PDB file of C-alpha atoms in Angstrom:
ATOM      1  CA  UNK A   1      10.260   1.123 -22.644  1.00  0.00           C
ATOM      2  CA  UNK A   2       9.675   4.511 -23.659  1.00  0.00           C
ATOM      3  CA  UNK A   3       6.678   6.480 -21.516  1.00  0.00           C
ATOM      4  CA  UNK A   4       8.299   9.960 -23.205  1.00  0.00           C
ATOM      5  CA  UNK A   5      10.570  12.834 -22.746  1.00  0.00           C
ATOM      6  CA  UNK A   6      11.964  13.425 -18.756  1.00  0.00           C
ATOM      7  CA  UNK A   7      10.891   9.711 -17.322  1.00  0.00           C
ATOM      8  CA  UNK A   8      11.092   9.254 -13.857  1.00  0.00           C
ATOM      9  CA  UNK A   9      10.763   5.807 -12.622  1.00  0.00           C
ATOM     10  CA  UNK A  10       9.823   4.069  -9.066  1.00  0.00           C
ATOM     11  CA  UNK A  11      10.070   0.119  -8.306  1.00  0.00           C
ATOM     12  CA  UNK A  12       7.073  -0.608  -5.909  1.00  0.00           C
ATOM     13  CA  UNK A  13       4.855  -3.442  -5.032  1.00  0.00           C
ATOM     14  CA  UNK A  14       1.914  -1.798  -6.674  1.00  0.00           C
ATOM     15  CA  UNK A  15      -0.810  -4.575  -6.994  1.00  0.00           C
ATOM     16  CA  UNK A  16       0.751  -6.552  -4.015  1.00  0.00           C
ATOM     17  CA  UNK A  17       1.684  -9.681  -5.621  1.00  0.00           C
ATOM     18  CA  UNK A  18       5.620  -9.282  -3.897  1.00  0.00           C
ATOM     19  CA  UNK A  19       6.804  -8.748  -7.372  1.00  0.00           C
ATOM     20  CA  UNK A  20       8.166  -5.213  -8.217  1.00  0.00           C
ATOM     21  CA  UNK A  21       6.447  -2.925 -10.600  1.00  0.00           C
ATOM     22  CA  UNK A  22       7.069   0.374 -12.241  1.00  0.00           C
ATOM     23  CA  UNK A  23       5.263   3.065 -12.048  1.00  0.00           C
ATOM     24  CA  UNK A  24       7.070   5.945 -14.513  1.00  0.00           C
ATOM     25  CA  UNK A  25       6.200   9.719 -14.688  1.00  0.00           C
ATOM     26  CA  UNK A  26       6.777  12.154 -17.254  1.00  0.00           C
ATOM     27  CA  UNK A  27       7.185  15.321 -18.937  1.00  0.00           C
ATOM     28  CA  UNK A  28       3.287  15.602 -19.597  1.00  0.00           C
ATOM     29  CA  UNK A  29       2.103  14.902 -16.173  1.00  0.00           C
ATOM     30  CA  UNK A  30       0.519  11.923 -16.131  1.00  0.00           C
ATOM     31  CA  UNK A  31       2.306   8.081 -14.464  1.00  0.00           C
ATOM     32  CA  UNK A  32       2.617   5.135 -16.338  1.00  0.00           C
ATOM     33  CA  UNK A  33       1.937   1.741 -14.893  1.00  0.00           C
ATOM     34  CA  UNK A  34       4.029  -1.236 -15.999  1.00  0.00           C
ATOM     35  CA  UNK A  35       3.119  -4.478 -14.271  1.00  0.00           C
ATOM     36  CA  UNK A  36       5.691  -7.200 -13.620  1.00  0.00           C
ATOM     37  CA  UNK A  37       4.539 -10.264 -15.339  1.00  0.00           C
ATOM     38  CA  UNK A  38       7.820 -12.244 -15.132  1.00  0.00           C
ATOM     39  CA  UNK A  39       9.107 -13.089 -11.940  1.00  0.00           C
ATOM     40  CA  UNK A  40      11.581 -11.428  -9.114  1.00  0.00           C
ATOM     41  CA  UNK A  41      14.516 -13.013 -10.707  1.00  0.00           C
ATOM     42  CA  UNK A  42      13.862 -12.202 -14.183  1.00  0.00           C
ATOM     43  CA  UNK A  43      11.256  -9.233 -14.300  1.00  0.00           C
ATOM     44  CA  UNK A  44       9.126  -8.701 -17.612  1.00  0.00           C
ATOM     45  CA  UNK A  45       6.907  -5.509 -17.150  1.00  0.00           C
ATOM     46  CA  UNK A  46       4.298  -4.372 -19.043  1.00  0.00           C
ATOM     47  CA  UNK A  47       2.340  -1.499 -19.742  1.00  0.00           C
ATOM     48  CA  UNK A  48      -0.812  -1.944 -18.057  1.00  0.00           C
ATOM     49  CA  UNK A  49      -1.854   1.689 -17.913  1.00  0.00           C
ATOM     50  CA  UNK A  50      -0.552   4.929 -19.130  1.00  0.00           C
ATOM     51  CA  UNK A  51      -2.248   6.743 -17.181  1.00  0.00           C
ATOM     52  CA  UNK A  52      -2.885   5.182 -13.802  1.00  0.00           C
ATOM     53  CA  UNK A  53      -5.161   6.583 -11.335  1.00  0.00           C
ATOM     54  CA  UNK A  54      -7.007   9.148 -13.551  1.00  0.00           C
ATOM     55  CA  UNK A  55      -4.421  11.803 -12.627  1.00  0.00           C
ATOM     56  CA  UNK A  56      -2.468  14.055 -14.354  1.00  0.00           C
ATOM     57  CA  UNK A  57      -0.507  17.014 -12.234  1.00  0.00           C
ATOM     58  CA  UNK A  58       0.383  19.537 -15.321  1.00  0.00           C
ATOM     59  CA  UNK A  59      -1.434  23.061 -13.844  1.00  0.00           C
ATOM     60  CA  UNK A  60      -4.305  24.669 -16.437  1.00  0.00           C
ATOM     61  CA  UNK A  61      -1.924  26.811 -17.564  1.00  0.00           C
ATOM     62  CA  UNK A  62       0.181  24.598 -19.086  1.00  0.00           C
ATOM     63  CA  UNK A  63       0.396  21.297 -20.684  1.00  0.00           C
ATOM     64  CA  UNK A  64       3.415  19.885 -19.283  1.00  0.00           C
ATOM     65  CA  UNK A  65       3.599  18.591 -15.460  1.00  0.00           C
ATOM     66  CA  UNK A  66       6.709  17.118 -15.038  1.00  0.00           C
ATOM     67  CA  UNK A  67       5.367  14.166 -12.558  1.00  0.00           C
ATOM     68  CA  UNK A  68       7.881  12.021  -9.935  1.00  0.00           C
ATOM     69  CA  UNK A  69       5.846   9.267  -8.291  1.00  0.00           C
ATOM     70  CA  UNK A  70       6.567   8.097  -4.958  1.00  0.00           C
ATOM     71  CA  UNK A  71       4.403   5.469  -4.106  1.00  0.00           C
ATOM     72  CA  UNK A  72       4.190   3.954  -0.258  1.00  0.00           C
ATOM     73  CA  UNK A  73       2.855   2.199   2.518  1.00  0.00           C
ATOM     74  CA  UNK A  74       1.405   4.663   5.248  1.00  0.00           C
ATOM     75  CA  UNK A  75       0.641   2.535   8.972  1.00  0.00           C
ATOM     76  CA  UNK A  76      -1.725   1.036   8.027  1.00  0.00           C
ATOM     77  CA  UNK A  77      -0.569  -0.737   5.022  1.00  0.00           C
ATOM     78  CA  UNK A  78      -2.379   1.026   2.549  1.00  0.00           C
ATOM     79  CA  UNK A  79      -0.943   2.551  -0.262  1.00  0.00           C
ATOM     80  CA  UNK A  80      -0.740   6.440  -1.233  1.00  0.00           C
ATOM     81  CA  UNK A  81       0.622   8.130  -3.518  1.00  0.00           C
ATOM     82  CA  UNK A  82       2.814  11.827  -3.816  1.00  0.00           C
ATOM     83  CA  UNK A  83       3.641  13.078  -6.949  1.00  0.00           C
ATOM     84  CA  UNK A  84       6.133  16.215  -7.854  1.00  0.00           C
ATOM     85  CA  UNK A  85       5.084  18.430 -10.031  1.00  0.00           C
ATOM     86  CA  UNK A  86       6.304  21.015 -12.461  1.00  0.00           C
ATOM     87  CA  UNK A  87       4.635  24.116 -10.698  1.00  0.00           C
ATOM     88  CA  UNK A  88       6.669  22.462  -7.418  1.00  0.00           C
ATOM     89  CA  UNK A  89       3.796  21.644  -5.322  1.00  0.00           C
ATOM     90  CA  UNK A  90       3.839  17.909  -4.158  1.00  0.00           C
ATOM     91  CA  UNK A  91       0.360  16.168  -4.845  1.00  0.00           C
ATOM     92  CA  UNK A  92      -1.029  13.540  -2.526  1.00  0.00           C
ATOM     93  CA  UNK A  93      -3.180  10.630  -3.463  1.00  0.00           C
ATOM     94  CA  UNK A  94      -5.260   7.929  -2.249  1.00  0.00           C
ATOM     95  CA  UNK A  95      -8.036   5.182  -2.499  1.00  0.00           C
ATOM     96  CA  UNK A  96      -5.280   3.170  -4.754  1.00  0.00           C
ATOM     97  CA  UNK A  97      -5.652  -0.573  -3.323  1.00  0.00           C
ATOM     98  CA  UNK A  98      -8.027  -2.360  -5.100  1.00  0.00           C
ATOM     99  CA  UNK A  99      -8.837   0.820  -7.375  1.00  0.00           C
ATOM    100  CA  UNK A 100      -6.189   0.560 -10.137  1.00  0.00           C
ATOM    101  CA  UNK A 101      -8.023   0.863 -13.342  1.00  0.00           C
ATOM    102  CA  UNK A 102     -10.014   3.532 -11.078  1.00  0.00           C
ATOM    103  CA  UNK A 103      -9.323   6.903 -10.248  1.00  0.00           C
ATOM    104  CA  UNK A 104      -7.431   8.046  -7.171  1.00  0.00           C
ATOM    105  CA  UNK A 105      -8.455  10.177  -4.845  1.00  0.00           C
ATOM    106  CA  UNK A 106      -6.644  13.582  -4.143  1.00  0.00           C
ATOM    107  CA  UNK A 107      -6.462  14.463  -0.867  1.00  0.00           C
ATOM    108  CA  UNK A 108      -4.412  17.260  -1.281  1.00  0.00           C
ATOM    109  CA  UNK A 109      -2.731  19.632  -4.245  1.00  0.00           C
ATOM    110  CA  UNK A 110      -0.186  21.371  -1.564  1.00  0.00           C
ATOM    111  CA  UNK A 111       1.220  18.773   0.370  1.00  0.00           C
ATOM    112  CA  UNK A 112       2.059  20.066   3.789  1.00  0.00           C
ATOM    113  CA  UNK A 113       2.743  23.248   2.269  1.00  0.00           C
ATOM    114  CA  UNK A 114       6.189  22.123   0.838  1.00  0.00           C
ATOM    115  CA  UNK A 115       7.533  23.891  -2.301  1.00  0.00           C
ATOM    116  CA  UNK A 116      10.759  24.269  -3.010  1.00  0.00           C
ATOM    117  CA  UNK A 117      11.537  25.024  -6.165  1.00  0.00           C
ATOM    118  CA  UNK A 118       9.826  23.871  -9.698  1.00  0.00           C
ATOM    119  CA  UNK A 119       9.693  20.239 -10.947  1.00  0.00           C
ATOM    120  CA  UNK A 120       9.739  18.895  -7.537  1.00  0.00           C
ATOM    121  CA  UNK A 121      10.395  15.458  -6.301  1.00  0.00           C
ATOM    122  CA  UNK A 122       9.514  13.675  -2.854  1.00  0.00           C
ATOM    123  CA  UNK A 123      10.548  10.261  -1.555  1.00  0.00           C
ATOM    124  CA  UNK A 124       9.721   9.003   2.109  1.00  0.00           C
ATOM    125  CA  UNK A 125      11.055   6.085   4.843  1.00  0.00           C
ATOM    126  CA  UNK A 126      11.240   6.241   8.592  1.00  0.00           C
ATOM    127  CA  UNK A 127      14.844   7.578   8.243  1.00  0.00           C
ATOM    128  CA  UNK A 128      15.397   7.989  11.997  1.00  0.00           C
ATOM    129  CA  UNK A 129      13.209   4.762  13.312  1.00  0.00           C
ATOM    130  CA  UNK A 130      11.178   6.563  15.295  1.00  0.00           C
ATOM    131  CA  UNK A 131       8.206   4.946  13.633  1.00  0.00           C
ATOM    132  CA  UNK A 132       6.432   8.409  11.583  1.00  0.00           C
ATOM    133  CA  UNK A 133       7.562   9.020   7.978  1.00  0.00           C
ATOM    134  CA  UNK A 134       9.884  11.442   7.225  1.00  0.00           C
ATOM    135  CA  UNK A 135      10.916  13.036   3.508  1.00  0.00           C
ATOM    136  CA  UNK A 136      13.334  14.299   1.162  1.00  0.00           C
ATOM    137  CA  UNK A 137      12.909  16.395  -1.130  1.00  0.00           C
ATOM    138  CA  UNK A 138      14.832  17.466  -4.779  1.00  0.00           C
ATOM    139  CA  UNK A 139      13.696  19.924  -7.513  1.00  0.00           C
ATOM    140  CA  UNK A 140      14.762  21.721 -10.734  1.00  0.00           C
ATOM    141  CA  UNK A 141      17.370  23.388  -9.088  1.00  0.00           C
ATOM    142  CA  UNK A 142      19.650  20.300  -7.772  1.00  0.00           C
ATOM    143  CA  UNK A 143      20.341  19.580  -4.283  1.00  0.00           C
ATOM    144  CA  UNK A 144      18.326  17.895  -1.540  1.00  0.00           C
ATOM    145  CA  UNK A 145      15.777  19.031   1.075  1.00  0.00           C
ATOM    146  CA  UNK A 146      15.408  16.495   4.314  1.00  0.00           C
ATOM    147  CA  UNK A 147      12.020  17.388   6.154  1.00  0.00           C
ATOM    148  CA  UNK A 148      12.280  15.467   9.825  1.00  0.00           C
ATOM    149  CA  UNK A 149       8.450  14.386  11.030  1.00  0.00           C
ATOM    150  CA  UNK A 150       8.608  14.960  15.098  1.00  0.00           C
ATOM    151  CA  UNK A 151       4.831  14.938  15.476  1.00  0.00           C
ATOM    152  CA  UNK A 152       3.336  12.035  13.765  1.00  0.00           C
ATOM    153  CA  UNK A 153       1.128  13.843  11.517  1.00  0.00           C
ATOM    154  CA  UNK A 154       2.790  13.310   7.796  1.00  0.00           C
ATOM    155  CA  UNK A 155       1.945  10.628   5.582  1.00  0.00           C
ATOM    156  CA  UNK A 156       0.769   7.685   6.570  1.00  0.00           C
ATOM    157  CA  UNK A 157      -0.439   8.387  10.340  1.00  0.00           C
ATOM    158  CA  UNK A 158      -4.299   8.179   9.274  1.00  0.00           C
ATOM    159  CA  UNK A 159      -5.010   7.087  12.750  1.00  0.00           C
ATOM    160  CA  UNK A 160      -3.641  11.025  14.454  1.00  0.00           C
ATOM    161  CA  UNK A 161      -5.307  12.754  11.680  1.00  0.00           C
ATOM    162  CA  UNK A 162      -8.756  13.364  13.035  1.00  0.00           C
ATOM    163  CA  UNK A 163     -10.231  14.757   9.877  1.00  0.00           C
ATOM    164  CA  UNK A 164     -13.102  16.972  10.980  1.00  0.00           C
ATOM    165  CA  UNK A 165     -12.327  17.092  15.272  1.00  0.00           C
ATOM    166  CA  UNK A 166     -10.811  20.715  14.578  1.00  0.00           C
ATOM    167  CA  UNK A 167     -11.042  23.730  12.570  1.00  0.00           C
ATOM    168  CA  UNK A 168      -9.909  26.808  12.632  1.00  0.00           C
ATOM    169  CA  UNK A 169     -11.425  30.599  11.809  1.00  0.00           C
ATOM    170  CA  UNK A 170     -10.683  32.962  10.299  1.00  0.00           C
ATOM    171  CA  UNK A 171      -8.385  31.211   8.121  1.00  0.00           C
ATOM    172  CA  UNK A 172      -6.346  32.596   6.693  1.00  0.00           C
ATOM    173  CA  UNK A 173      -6.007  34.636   9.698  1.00  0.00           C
ATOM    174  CA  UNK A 174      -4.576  38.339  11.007  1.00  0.00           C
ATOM    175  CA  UNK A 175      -3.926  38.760  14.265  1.00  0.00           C
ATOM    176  CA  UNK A 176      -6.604  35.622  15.875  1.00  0.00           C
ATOM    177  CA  UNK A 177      -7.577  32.559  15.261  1.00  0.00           C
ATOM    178  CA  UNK A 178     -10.198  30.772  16.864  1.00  0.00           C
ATOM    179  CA  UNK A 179      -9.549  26.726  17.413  1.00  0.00           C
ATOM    180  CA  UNK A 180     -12.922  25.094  17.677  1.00  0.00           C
ATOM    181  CA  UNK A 181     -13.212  21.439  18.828  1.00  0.00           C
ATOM    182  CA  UNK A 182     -15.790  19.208  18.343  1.00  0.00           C
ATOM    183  CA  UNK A 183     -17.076  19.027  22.069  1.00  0.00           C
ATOM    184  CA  UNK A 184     -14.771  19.703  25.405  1.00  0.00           C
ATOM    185  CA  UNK A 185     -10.970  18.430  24.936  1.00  0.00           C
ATOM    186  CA  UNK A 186      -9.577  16.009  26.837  1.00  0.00           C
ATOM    187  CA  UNK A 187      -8.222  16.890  30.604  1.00  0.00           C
ATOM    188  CA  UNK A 188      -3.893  17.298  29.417  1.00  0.00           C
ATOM    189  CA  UNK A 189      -5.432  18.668  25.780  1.00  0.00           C
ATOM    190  CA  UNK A 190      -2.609  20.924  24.501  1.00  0.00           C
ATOM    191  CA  UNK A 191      -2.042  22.826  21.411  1.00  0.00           C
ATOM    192  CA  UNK A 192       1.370  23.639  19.059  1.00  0.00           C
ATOM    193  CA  UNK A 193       2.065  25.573  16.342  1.00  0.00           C
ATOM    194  CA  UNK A 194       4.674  24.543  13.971  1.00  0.00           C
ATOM    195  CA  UNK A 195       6.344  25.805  11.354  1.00  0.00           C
ATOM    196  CA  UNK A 196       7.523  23.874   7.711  1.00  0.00           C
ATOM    197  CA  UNK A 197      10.620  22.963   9.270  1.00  0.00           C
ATOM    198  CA  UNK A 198       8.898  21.687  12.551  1.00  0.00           C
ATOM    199  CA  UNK A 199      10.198  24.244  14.967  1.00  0.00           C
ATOM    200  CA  UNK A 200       7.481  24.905  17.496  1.00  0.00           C
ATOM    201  CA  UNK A 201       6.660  28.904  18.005  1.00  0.00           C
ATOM    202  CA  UNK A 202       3.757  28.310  20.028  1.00  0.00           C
ATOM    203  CA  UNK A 203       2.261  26.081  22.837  1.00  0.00           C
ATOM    204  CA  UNK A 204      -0.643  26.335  25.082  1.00  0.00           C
ATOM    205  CA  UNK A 205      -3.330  24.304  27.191  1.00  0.00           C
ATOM    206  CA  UNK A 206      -6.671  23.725  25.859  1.00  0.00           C
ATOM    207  CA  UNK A 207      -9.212  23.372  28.352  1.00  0.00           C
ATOM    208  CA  UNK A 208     -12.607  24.188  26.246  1.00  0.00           C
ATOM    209  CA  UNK A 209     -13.870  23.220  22.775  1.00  0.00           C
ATOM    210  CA  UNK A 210     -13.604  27.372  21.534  1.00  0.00           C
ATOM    211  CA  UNK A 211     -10.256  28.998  22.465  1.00  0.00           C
ATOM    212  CA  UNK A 212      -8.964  32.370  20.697  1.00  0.00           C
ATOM    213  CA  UNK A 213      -5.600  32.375  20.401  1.00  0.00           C
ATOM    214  CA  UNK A 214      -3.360  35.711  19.593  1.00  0.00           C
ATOM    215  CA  UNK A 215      -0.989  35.283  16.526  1.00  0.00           C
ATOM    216  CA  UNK A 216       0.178  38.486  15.671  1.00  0.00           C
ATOM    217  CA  UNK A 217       4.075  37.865  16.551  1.00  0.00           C
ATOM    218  CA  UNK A 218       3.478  35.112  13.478  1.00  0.00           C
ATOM    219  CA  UNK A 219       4.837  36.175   9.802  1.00  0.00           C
ATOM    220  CA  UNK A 220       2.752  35.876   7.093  1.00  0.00           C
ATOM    221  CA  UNK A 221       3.116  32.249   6.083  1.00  0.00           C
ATOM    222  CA  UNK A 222       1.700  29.028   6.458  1.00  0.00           C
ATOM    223  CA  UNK A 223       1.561  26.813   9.788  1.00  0.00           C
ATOM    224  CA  UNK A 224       0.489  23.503  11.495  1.00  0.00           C
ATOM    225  CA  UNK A 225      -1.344  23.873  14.167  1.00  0.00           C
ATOM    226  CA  UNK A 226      -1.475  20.623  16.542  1.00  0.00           C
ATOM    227  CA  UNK A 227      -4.207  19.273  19.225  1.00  0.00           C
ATOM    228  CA  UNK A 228      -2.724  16.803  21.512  1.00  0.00           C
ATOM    229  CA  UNK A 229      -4.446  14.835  23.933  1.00  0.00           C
ATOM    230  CA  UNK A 230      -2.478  11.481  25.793  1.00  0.00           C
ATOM    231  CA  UNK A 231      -5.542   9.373  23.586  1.00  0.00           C
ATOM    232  CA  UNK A 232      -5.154  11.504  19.774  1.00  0.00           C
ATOM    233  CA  UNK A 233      -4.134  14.333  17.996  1.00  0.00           C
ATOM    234  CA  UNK A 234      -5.315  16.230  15.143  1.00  0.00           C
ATOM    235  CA  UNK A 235      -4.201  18.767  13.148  1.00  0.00           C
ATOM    236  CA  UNK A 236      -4.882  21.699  10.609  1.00  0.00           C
ATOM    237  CA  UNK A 237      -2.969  24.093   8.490  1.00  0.00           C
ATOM    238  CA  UNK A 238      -2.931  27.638   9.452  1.00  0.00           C
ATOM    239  CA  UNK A 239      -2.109  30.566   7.424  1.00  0.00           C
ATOM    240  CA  UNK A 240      -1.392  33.944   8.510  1.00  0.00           C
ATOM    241  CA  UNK A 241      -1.925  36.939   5.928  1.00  0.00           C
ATOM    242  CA  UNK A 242      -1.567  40.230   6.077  1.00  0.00           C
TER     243      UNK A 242
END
């Protein structure tokens, strides 16, 4: 095998058949797909597609990307897809089962807001066993980053993500932010605001679907901002500029 210069390989059970794949990035940004048409005991993979999922992370600016797959299984047993990146920034894909001479879907270029450092590199389990995803991180630089999910809304937890129930204006904001809710919360509704390494600098009660909320004690930065009810949660990033 030879996908080109800086390969960075992950086994996975890509097409579900309980037989490990491959799944290789490399120096120009794209992943390589190598299917394992032998057998557990005595693998023979093959290159099936060079550049899987349409994608390809190297920034306009440059034709080199530097891509790290990490492939996994989010709760409910559908695969996604991060990818590290030259620029740092992890990228998040989806719509992969079933899809594999397709294109993926991005869902997001920024991952959770995490960059550390150029040619980044993720890779996720449920370290602690406490059932949500956490990460670890590694770029150009050496060293490892651990990132501890405490709130269930990483990778994977499709089912706390309430894409649409919240938003949030102005964002980026100053000194307010407004959280609007589609309709009334829940009686016990609460909100949090987190920052990248999960410490919580704010909490409140949320007893309306429109509630302004004073951040200028914040530095300039990016934030998660949580609504918890005892039946779901949602969440949004929030980013304070000034």
């Amino acid at each position: 095998m030879d996908v080109g210069m800086f390969a960075t390989p992950q086994l996975f059970l890509v097409d579900g058949d309980n037989l490990l794949d491959l799944i290789v990035g490399e120096r120009n940004g794209n992943i390589n797909y190598f299917r394992n048409a032998g057998t557990a005991n005595a693998p023979l993979w093959h290159l099936e597609n060079d550049t899987i999922g349409g994608l390809d992370v190297a920034e306009y600016w440059n034709v080199t990307g530097y891509s790290v797959p990490c492939m996994f299984l989010n709760g409910n047993n559908e695969r996604e897809l991060l990818v590290g990146s030259e620029s740092g920034w992890i990228h998040h894909y989806d719509n992969i089962d079933g899809n594999l001479n397709g294109t993926f879907n991005l869902l997001d270029s920024t991952f959770q807001n995490i960059k550390e450092g150029s040619r980044s590199s993720m890779a996720v389990a449920d370290v602690n066993g406490d059932g949500f995803m956490d990460a670890f991180t590694g770029n150009y630089r050496g060293g490892l980053g651990f990132w501890r999910n405490d709130f269930g809304v990483g990778v994977g937890q499709a089912s706390l993500d309430l894409v649409g129930s919240l938003q949030l204006r102005p964002n980026p904001a100053n000194d307010q932010v407004e959280i609007l809710l589609n309709g009334n919360p829940a009686p016990d509704s609460r909100y949090r605001v987190v920052n990248a390494l999960g410490q919580e600098l704010m909490a409140g009660s949320l007893t309306q679907g429109r509630t302004v909320l004073g951040v200028s004690d914040l530095r300039a930065g990016a934030y998660i901002l949580l609504v918890e009810s005892p039946a779901a949660r949602a969440r949004a990033r929030l980013v304070i500029a000034r």
